Amino acid sequence: MILGTNELASRFEGVFGVAPDGVWQAPGRVNLIGEHTDYNEGFVLPFAIDRTARVAVRLRPDSTLRMLSTFGNQGLTTADTGALDRSTARGWTKYPLGVIWALQQRGLPIPGLDLLLDSDVPRGAGLASSHAIQCAVISALNTLTAAGLRVEDMVLATQRAENEFVGAPTGIMDQSASLRATPGHAVFLDCRDQSVRLVPFDAEGAGLVLLVIDTRVSHSHAEGGYGSRRESCELGAEVLGVKALRDVGMEDLEEASGLLDAETFRRVRHVVTENDRVLRTVGLLEAAGPEAIGPLLDASHASMRDDFEISCAELDLAVDAARSGGAIGARMTGGGFGGSAIALAPAGAEPQVRAAVERAFAQAGYAAPDIFSVRPAAGAMRLA
Ligand code: GLA
């Protein structure tokens, strides 16, 4: 359970001896469809979930940083805004430190600050818990320092924090969802120019439920798999003579298969078909509603499993078991190599879907998954 605004502010005062200047929150996300397309300048369709990071923040007159979270055992971390060091940054503090560093790189001087973090976004579950922290922090700093950044600038600054300070070569999807989402909608984002169309996604209204199945296989995009997929995509684009794989269409795949080695071709085929699936999902949501998109979710998972090869046994089992329990579509979500799957199911079938997944995991000897429903929630905001 996330702490309420007043409770977080009063805990802040208990720790730091003064009231915060304000409290901000930013959500985690589920990606409905469009995986590993963002850094290929393609399309994604995430939504913000009703799980958020919250920060109480107060600017200081000096350059001292003091940071504490309500979870974990890291204790109070101190640093100096004049001497940020990515090699010594530990745990969750990498995220606020990375944001401050990225803002400095833009020529924005950031003073010292006191910060207390709370979050109920599951960590390591592929739901962008780190981006939720970064987006809450950058929202706070943008307001408190009157930096005047547009949302597109905040997206790029948090991406730079993640790429260059944290060391994960990720795209812009997660922070775009966290900063730009609105309740009841998915964020249809064109990652080439950051243009957004909000697409109604009302699973509940259609008698459906969107379940997250956290496999508890934890992953990190600062490790090799994510980066090597990105390199394959860049190689594919180079060989095919395009700026980014966004520029390769379904009709180009046959020719591409003759130009690329087999593995690179499979990686490229995933990105090209996934972009197409995002566009078709948007079309179906707008024309027919969520009950129509199940087959596209299934096809997306198959493509990630077979062509992009970023699934794992637990994710495949979660998807298969959810389908056998009555889900109308299911896929892994996020960067892969662990984390969560999503399943779209008739509301009445939720108990059977849960039971099917739990049973399958128990039979396979896997740790029990965490299964919960999510609905499209608001993006980052100031609470106090
Ligand atoms: C992670 C990254 C995103 C995106 C997804 C895969 O969540 O942070 O930028 O690349 O993986 O779609």
GROMACS .gro file of C-alpha atoms and ligand atoms in nm:
model
  396
    1MET     CA    1   0.000   0.000   0.000
    2ILE     CA    2   0.126   0.342  -0.093
    3LEU     CA    3   0.143   0.606   0.179
    4GLY     CA    4  -0.112   0.887   0.155
    5THR     CA    5   0.008   1.236   0.072
    6ASN     CA    6  -0.020   1.368   0.428
    7GLU     CA    7   0.141   1.061   0.579
    8LEU     CA    8   0.438   1.087   0.340
    9ALA     CA    9   0.474   1.459   0.415
   10SER     CA   10   0.463   1.404   0.789
   11ARG     CA   11   0.716   1.121   0.768
   12PHE     CA   12   0.937   1.357   0.567
   13GLU     CA   13   0.910   1.614   0.843
   14GLY     CA   14   0.996   1.347   1.100
   15VAL     CA   15   1.314   1.254   0.910
   16PHE     CA   16   1.433   1.593   0.787
   17GLY     CA   17   1.288   1.825   1.054
   18VAL     CA   18   1.096   2.050   0.812
   19ALA     CA   19   0.793   2.013   0.587
   20PRO     CA   20   0.853   1.925   0.219
   21ASP     CA   21   0.800   2.184  -0.054
   22GLY     CA   22   0.559   1.943  -0.217
   23VAL     CA   23   0.464   1.582  -0.299
   24TRP     CA   24   0.461   1.436  -0.652
   25GLN     CA   25   0.372   1.098  -0.794
   26ALA     CA   26   0.438   0.913  -1.117
   27PRO     CA   27   0.303   0.569  -1.215
   28GLY     CA   28   0.453   0.250  -1.346
   29ARG     CA   29   0.324   0.118  -1.677
   30VAL     CA   30   0.202  -0.185  -1.860
   31ASN     CA   31   0.273  -0.199  -2.230
   32LEU     CA   32  -0.037  -0.325  -2.405
   33ILE     CA   33   0.158  -0.390  -2.725
   34GLY     CA   34   0.465  -0.262  -2.911
   35GLU     CA   35   0.776  -0.419  -2.760
   36HIS     CA   36   1.133  -0.319  -2.850
   37THR     CA   37   0.990  -0.086  -3.110
   38ASP     CA   38   1.061   0.239  -2.923
   39TYR     CA   39   1.435   0.257  -2.991
   40ASN     CA   40   1.361   0.166  -3.353
   41GLU     CA   41   1.162   0.489  -3.383
   42GLY     CA   42   0.842   0.286  -3.407
   43PHE     CA   43   0.508   0.267  -3.228
   44VAL     CA   44   0.412   0.168  -2.874
   45LEU     CA   45   0.084   0.149  -2.684
   46PRO     CA   46   0.146   0.152  -2.309
   47PHE     CA   47  -0.079   0.273  -2.030
   48ALA     CA   48  -0.003   0.396  -1.681
   49ILE     CA   49  -0.109   0.161  -1.403
   50ASP     CA   50  -0.262   0.237  -1.066
   51ARG     CA   51   0.072   0.169  -0.892
   52THR     CA   52   0.294   0.471  -0.837
   53ALA     CA   53   0.612   0.615  -0.695
   54ARG     CA   54   0.563   0.913  -0.465
   55VAL     CA   55   0.827   1.163  -0.357
   56ALA     CA   56   0.818   1.434  -0.095
   57VAL     CA   57   1.088   1.688  -0.183
   58ARG     CA   58   1.235   2.003  -0.037
   59LEU     CA   59   1.505   2.209  -0.206
   60ARG     CA   60   1.802   2.303   0.012
   61PRO     CA   61   2.004   2.623   0.016
   62ASP     CA   62   2.329   2.423  -0.022
   63SER     CA   63   2.437   2.142  -0.258
   64THR     CA   64   2.371   1.850  -0.021
   65LEU     CA   65   2.144   1.565  -0.129
   66ARG     CA   66   1.975   1.353   0.135
   67MET     CA   67   1.758   1.067   0.015
   68LEU     CA   68   1.558   0.804   0.198
   69SER     CA   69   1.295   0.550   0.096
   70THR     CA   70   1.019   0.385   0.295
   71PHE     CA   71   1.129   0.041   0.170
   72GLY     CA   72   1.447  -0.164   0.166
   73ASN     CA   73   1.733  -0.127   0.408
   74GLN     CA   74   1.950   0.124   0.230
   75GLY     CA   75   1.913   0.391   0.499
   76LEU     CA   76   1.977   0.759   0.442
   77THR     CA   77   2.199   0.826   0.139
   78THR     CA   78   2.386   1.153   0.111
   79ALA     CA   79   2.560   1.300  -0.191
   80ASP     CA   80   2.656   1.636  -0.335
   81THR     CA   81   2.501   1.782  -0.650
   82GLY     CA   82   2.843   1.919  -0.744
   83ALA     CA   83   3.003   1.574  -0.750
   84LEU     CA   84   2.762   1.309  -0.878
   85ASP     CA   85   2.931   0.976  -0.936
   86ARG     CA   86   2.755   0.703  -1.127
   87SER     CA   87   3.011   0.442  -1.026
   88THR     CA   88   2.930   0.476  -0.656
   89ALA     CA   89   2.553   0.532  -0.682
   90ARG     CA   90   2.366   0.244  -0.520
   91GLY     CA   91   2.018   0.093  -0.535
   92TRP     CA   92   1.720   0.316  -0.611
   93THR     CA   93   1.920   0.638  -0.550
   94LYS     CA   94   2.069   0.593  -0.901
   95TYR     CA   95   1.736   0.714  -1.038
   96PRO     CA   96   1.706   1.053  -0.866
   97LEU     CA   97   2.081   1.105  -0.899
   98GLY     CA   98   2.062   1.022  -1.270
   99VAL     CA   99   1.781   1.273  -1.319
  100ILE     CA  100   1.976   1.548  -1.143
  101TRP     CA  101   2.282   1.461  -1.352
  102ALA     CA  102   2.082   1.468  -1.677
  103LEU     CA  103   1.933   1.807  -1.588
  104GLN     CA  104   2.283   1.937  -1.518
  105GLN     CA  105   2.389   1.812  -1.861
  106ARG     CA  106   2.116   2.034  -2.006
  107GLY     CA  107   2.274   2.329  -1.830
  108LEU     CA  108   2.021   2.342  -1.547
  109PRO     CA  109   2.181   2.397  -1.209
  110ILE     CA  110   2.008   2.181  -0.949
  111PRO     CA  111   2.049   2.273  -0.583
  112GLY     CA  112   2.070   2.023  -0.299
  113LEU     CA  113   1.752   1.859  -0.182
  114ASP     CA  114   1.594   1.633   0.076
  115LEU     CA  115   1.381   1.354  -0.068
  116LEU     CA  116   1.163   1.079   0.077
  117LEU     CA  117   1.041   0.808  -0.164
  118ASP     CA  118   0.756   0.564  -0.135
  119SER     CA  119   0.641   0.330  -0.413
  120ASP     CA  120   0.402   0.043  -0.468
  121VAL     CA  121   0.525  -0.037  -0.820
  122PRO     CA  122   0.668  -0.390  -0.790
  123ARG     CA  123   1.045  -0.374  -0.846
  124GLY     CA  124   1.214  -0.586  -1.110
  125ALA     CA  125   0.874  -0.692  -1.244
  126GLY     CA  126   0.899  -0.522  -1.584
  127LEU     CA  127   0.650  -0.252  -1.483
  128ALA     CA  128   0.895   0.040  -1.504
  129SER     CA  129   0.939   0.097  -1.131
  130SER     CA  130   1.264   0.283  -1.196
  131HIS     CA  131   1.103   0.514  -1.450
  132ALA     CA  132   0.822   0.588  -1.206
  133ILE     CA  133   1.082   0.717  -0.960
  134GLN     CA  134   1.260   0.919  -1.227
  135CYS     CA  135   0.938   1.072  -1.354
  136ALA     CA  136   0.821   1.168  -1.005
  137VAL     CA  137   1.159   1.329  -0.935
  138ILE     CA  138   1.183   1.519  -1.263
  139SER     CA  139   0.825   1.645  -1.222
  140ALA     CA  140   0.916   1.777  -0.878
  141LEU     CA  141   1.239   1.939  -0.996
  142ASN     CA  142   1.081   2.092  -1.305
  143THR     CA  143   0.830   2.271  -1.084
  144LEU     CA  144   1.050   2.356  -0.787
  145THR     CA  145   1.335   2.498  -0.996
  146ALA     CA  146   1.097   2.657  -1.250
  147ALA     CA  147   1.300   2.485  -1.523
  148GLY     CA  148   1.009   2.511  -1.767
  149LEU     CA  149   1.077   2.178  -1.938
  150ARG     CA  150   0.815   2.049  -2.178
  151VAL     CA  151   0.702   1.692  -2.131
  152GLU     CA  152   0.904   1.587  -2.440
  153ASP     CA  153   1.216   1.735  -2.277
  154MET     CA  154   1.149   1.550  -1.954
  155VAL     CA  155   1.115   1.227  -2.152
  156LEU     CA  156   1.455   1.281  -2.315
  157ALA     CA  157   1.621   1.386  -1.988
  158THR     CA  158   1.503   1.075  -1.805
  159GLN     CA  159   1.610   0.861  -2.100
  160ARG     CA  160   1.955   1.015  -2.079
  161ALA     CA  161   1.962   0.947  -1.705
  162GLU     CA  162   1.875   0.585  -1.770
  163ASN     CA  163   2.116   0.541  -2.064
  164GLU     CA  164   2.419   0.728  -1.940
  165PHE     CA  165   2.394   0.736  -1.561
  166VAL     CA  166   2.214   0.410  -1.478
  167GLY     CA  167   2.369   0.234  -1.779
  168ALA     CA  168   2.060   0.074  -1.939
  169PRO     CA  169   2.032   0.143  -2.317
  170THR     CA  170   1.652   0.179  -2.309
  171GLY     CA  171   1.411   0.381  -2.524
  172ILE     CA  172   1.144   0.639  -2.442
  173MET     CA  173   0.832   0.430  -2.389
  174ASP     CA  174   0.826   0.394  -2.012
  175GLN     CA  175   0.877   0.758  -1.919
  176SER     CA  176   0.635   0.869  -2.192
  177ALA     CA  177   0.364   0.650  -2.039
  178SER     CA  178   0.442   0.765  -1.687
  179LEU     CA  179   0.446   1.135  -1.778
  180ARG     CA  180   0.176   1.151  -2.045
  181ALA     CA  181  -0.094   0.896  -1.958
  182THR     CA  182  -0.454   0.977  -1.868
  183PRO     CA  183  -0.708   0.752  -1.694
  184GLY     CA  184  -0.903   0.517  -1.915
  185HIS     CA  185  -0.664   0.550  -2.208
  186ALA     CA  186  -0.358   0.391  -2.360
  187VAL     CA  187  -0.085   0.619  -2.495
  188PHE     CA  188  -0.032   0.560  -2.867
  189LEU     CA  189   0.315   0.705  -2.908
  190ASP     CA  190   0.510   0.757  -3.227
  191CYS     CA  191   0.865   0.727  -3.097
  192ARG     CA  192   1.010   0.907  -3.398
  193ASP     CA  193   0.858   1.246  -3.317
  194GLN     CA  194   0.703   1.183  -2.973
  195SER     CA  195   0.354   1.258  -3.103
  196VAL     CA  196   0.082   1.101  -2.891
  197ARG     CA  197  -0.277   0.999  -2.945
  198LEU     CA  198  -0.474   0.887  -2.642
  199VAL     CA  199  -0.672   0.574  -2.728
  200PRO     CA  200  -0.964   0.472  -2.506
  201PHE     CA  201  -0.892   0.141  -2.335
  202ASP     CA  202  -1.181   0.050  -2.110
  203ALA     CA  203  -1.144  -0.319  -2.038
  204GLU     CA  204  -1.389  -0.303  -1.748
  205GLY     CA  205  -1.657  -0.136  -1.960
  206ALA     CA  206  -1.621  -0.423  -2.206
  207GLY     CA  207  -1.665  -0.681  -1.929
  208LEU     CA  208  -1.296  -0.767  -1.931
  209VAL     CA  209  -1.010  -0.756  -1.683
  210LEU     CA  210  -0.643  -0.691  -1.754
  211LEU     CA  211  -0.430  -0.910  -1.530
  212VAL     CA  212  -0.061  -0.868  -1.463
  213ILE     CA  213   0.123  -1.190  -1.390
  214ASP     CA  214   0.452  -1.107  -1.223
  215THR     CA  215   0.664  -1.419  -1.272
  216ARG     CA  216   0.907  -1.295  -1.005
  217VAL     CA  217   1.191  -1.370  -1.244
  218SER     CA  218   1.379  -1.050  -1.197
  219HIS     CA  219   1.559  -0.889  -1.490
  220SER     CA  220   1.784  -0.592  -1.554
  221HIS     CA  221   1.819  -0.402  -1.880
  222ALA     CA  222   2.166  -0.290  -1.781
  223GLU     CA  223   2.269  -0.651  -1.849
  224GLY     CA  224   2.349  -0.800  -2.188
  225GLY     CA  225   2.026  -0.923  -2.350
  226TYR     CA  226   1.851  -0.593  -2.400
  227GLY     CA  227   2.160  -0.422  -2.539
  228SER     CA  228   2.240  -0.705  -2.779
  229ARG     CA  229   1.884  -0.691  -2.921
  230ARG     CA  230   1.928  -0.322  -2.974
  231GLU     CA  231   2.257  -0.383  -3.155
  232SER     CA  232   2.093  -0.640  -3.384
  233CYS     CA  233   1.827  -0.384  -3.475
  234GLU     CA  234   2.091  -0.123  -3.553
  235LEU     CA  235   2.280  -0.372  -3.767
  236GLY     CA  236   1.959  -0.463  -3.951
  237ALA     CA  237   1.880  -0.098  -4.023
  238GLU     CA  238   2.233  -0.037  -4.147
  239VAL     CA  239   2.235  -0.335  -4.383
  240LEU     CA  240   1.891  -0.244  -4.514
  241GLY     CA  241   1.999   0.116  -4.565
  242VAL     CA  242   1.732   0.284  -4.350
  243LYS     CA  243   1.758   0.534  -4.066
  244ALA     CA  244   1.573   0.304  -3.829
  245LEU     CA  245   1.369  -0.017  -3.855
  246ARG     CA  246   1.060   0.200  -3.841
  247ASP     CA  247   1.130   0.260  -4.208
  248VAL     CA  248   1.098  -0.108  -4.299
  249GLY     CA  249   0.745  -0.216  -4.393
  250MET     CA  250   0.576  -0.555  -4.398
  251GLU     CA  251   0.612  -0.553  -4.775
  252ASP     CA  252   0.992  -0.521  -4.742
  253LEU     CA  253   1.040  -0.835  -4.533
  254GLU     CA  254   1.081  -1.078  -4.817
  255GLU     CA  255   1.365  -0.879  -4.969
  256ALA     CA  256   1.518  -0.826  -4.624
  257SER     CA  257   1.536  -1.201  -4.568
  258GLY     CA  258   1.781  -1.227  -4.856
  259LEU     CA  259   2.002  -0.947  -4.726
  260LEU     CA  260   2.032  -1.031  -4.357
  261ASP     CA  261   2.179  -1.324  -4.170
  262ALA     CA  262   1.911  -1.552  -4.023
  263GLU     CA  263   1.928  -1.420  -3.666
  264THR     CA  264   1.929  -1.053  -3.763
  265PHE     CA  265   1.637  -1.120  -3.995
  266ARG     CA  266   1.434  -1.271  -3.711
  267ARG     CA  267   1.506  -0.966  -3.493
  268VAL     CA  268   1.405  -0.733  -3.776
  269ARG     CA  269   1.091  -0.933  -3.849
  270HIS     CA  270   0.981  -0.898  -3.488
  271VAL     CA  271   1.016  -0.520  -3.496
  272VAL     CA  272   0.845  -0.480  -3.833
  273THR     CA  273   0.552  -0.708  -3.750
  274GLU     CA  274   0.521  -0.558  -3.401
  275ASN     CA  275   0.488  -0.207  -3.540
  276ASP     CA  276   0.216  -0.340  -3.768
  277ARG     CA  277   0.043  -0.505  -3.471
  278VAL     CA  278   0.045  -0.178  -3.276
  279LEU     CA  279  -0.125   0.003  -3.563
  280ARG     CA  280  -0.380  -0.274  -3.599
  281THR     CA  281  -0.444  -0.280  -3.224
  282VAL     CA  282  -0.511   0.095  -3.223
  283GLY     CA  283  -0.748   0.052  -3.516
  284LEU     CA  284  -0.935  -0.231  -3.344
  285LEU     CA  285  -0.959  -0.050  -3.010
  286GLU     CA  286  -1.106   0.253  -3.182
  287ALA     CA  287  -1.340   0.058  -3.409
  288ALA     CA  288  -1.445  -0.241  -3.200
  289GLY     CA  289  -1.311  -0.218  -2.841
  290PRO     CA  290  -1.075  -0.425  -2.625
  291GLU     CA  291  -1.251  -0.757  -2.686
  292ALA     CA  292  -1.113  -0.753  -3.043
  293ILE     CA  293  -0.740  -0.738  -2.966
  294GLY     CA  294  -0.676  -1.082  -2.814
  295PRO     CA  295  -0.524  -1.244  -3.125
  296LEU     CA  296  -0.281  -0.953  -3.166
  297LEU     CA  297  -0.161  -0.994  -2.807
  298ASP     CA  298  -0.103  -1.364  -2.872
  299ALA     CA  299   0.081  -1.295  -3.197
  300SER     CA  300   0.300  -1.039  -3.023
  301HIS     CA  301   0.403  -1.293  -2.763
  302ALA     CA  302   0.485  -1.555  -3.025
  303SER     CA  303   0.700  -1.302  -3.207
  304MET     CA  304   0.894  -1.214  -2.892
  305ARG     CA  305   0.936  -1.579  -2.802
  306ASP     CA  306   1.040  -1.707  -3.145
  307ASP     CA  307   1.184  -1.411  -3.340
  308PHE     CA  308   1.318  -1.168  -3.081
  309GLU     CA  309   1.394  -1.443  -2.827
  310ILE     CA  310   1.340  -1.233  -2.515
  311SER     CA  311   1.086  -1.450  -2.337
  312CYS     CA  312   1.170  -1.715  -2.079
  313ALA     CA  313   1.010  -2.041  -1.965
  314GLU     CA  314   0.815  -1.873  -1.684
  315LEU     CA  315   0.672  -1.604  -1.914
  316ASP     CA  316   0.576  -1.862  -2.177
  317LEU     CA  317   0.406  -2.074  -1.913
  318ALA     CA  318   0.219  -1.773  -1.771
  319VAL     CA  319   0.090  -1.686  -2.118
  320ASP     CA  320  -0.008  -2.042  -2.211
  321ALA     CA  321  -0.175  -2.112  -1.877
  322ALA     CA  322  -0.366  -1.783  -1.884
  323ARG     CA  323  -0.498  -1.869  -2.230
  324SER     CA  324  -0.598  -2.220  -2.120
  325GLY     CA  325  -0.777  -2.066  -1.819
  326GLY     CA  326  -0.992  -1.852  -2.048
  327ALA     CA  327  -0.791  -1.536  -2.131
  328ILE     CA  328  -0.872  -1.399  -2.477
  329GLY     CA  329  -0.513  -1.286  -2.529
  330ALA     CA  330  -0.185  -1.280  -2.338
  331ARG     CA  331   0.173  -1.169  -2.386
  332MET     CA  332   0.487  -1.082  -2.196
  333THR     CA  333   0.516  -0.708  -2.138
  334GLY     CA  334   0.823  -0.485  -2.109
  335GLY     CA  335   1.182  -0.557  -2.200
  336GLY     CA  336   1.173  -0.932  -2.138
  337PHE     CA  337   1.411  -1.190  -1.987
  338GLY     CA  338   1.178  -1.204  -1.686
  339GLY     CA  339   0.928  -0.965  -1.536
  340SER     CA  340   0.558  -0.981  -1.611
  341ALA     CA  341   0.304  -1.109  -1.858
  342ILE     CA  342  -0.038  -0.956  -1.915
  343ALA     CA  343  -0.360  -1.142  -1.981
  344LEU     CA  344  -0.685  -0.993  -2.107
  345ALA     CA  345  -0.976  -1.203  -1.984
  346PRO     CA  346  -1.353  -1.190  -1.943
  347ALA     CA  347  -1.414  -1.058  -1.590
  348GLY     CA  348  -1.607  -1.373  -1.506
  349ALA     CA  349  -1.310  -1.593  -1.601
  350GLU     CA  350  -1.062  -1.417  -1.371
  351PRO     CA  351  -1.072  -1.690  -1.100
  352GLN     CA  352  -1.009  -1.964  -1.358
  353VAL     CA  353  -0.724  -1.771  -1.520
  354ARG     CA  354  -0.559  -1.711  -1.185
  355ALA     CA  355  -0.604  -2.074  -1.083
  356ALA     CA  356  -0.468  -2.204  -1.413
  357VAL     CA  357  -0.154  -1.992  -1.385
  358GLU     CA  358  -0.098  -2.073  -1.018
  359ARG     CA  359  -0.144  -2.443  -1.082
  360ALA     CA  360   0.091  -2.445  -1.380
  361PHE     CA  361   0.361  -2.262  -1.183
  362ALA     CA  362   0.326  -2.500  -0.888
  363GLN     CA  363   0.347  -2.803  -1.117
  364ALA     CA  364   0.658  -2.666  -1.286
  365GLY     CA  365   0.820  -2.603  -0.947
  366TYR     CA  366   0.838  -2.226  -1.004
  367ALA     CA  367   0.793  -1.968  -0.728
  368ALA     CA  368   0.430  -1.858  -0.697
  369PRO     CA  369   0.356  -1.567  -0.934
  370ASP     CA  370   0.198  -1.244  -0.813
  371ILE     CA  371  -0.125  -1.187  -1.007
  372PHE     CA  372  -0.318  -0.861  -0.989
  373SER     CA  373  -0.550  -0.656  -1.206
  374VAL     CA  374  -0.461  -0.308  -1.332
  375ARG     CA  375  -0.657  -0.030  -1.499
  376PRO     CA  376  -0.533   0.264  -1.706
  377ALA     CA  377  -0.449   0.538  -1.458
  378ALA     CA  378  -0.330   0.898  -1.454
  379GLY     CA  379   0.020   1.009  -1.544
  380ALA     CA  380   0.259   1.207  -1.324
  381MET     CA  381   0.110   1.481  -1.107
  382ARG     CA  382   0.164   1.704  -0.809
  383LEU     CA  383  -0.032   1.592  -0.504
  384ALA     CA  384   0.054   1.868  -0.257
  385GLA     C1  385   1.204  -0.153  -2.145
  385GLA     C2  386   1.260  -0.019  -2.192
  385GLA     C3  387   1.168   0.046  -2.295
  385GLA     C4  388   1.133  -0.053  -2.406
  385GLA     C5  389   1.088  -0.187  -2.349
  385GLA     C6  390   1.067  -0.290  -2.455
  385GLA     O1  391   1.085  -0.134  -2.073
  385GLA     O2  392   1.275   0.069  -2.083
  385GLA     O3  393   1.231   0.161  -2.347
  385GLA     O4  394   1.239  -0.068  -2.497
  385GLA     O5  395   1.181  -0.237  -2.255
  385GLA     O6  396   0.959  -0.257  -2.535
   0.00000   0.00000   0.00000
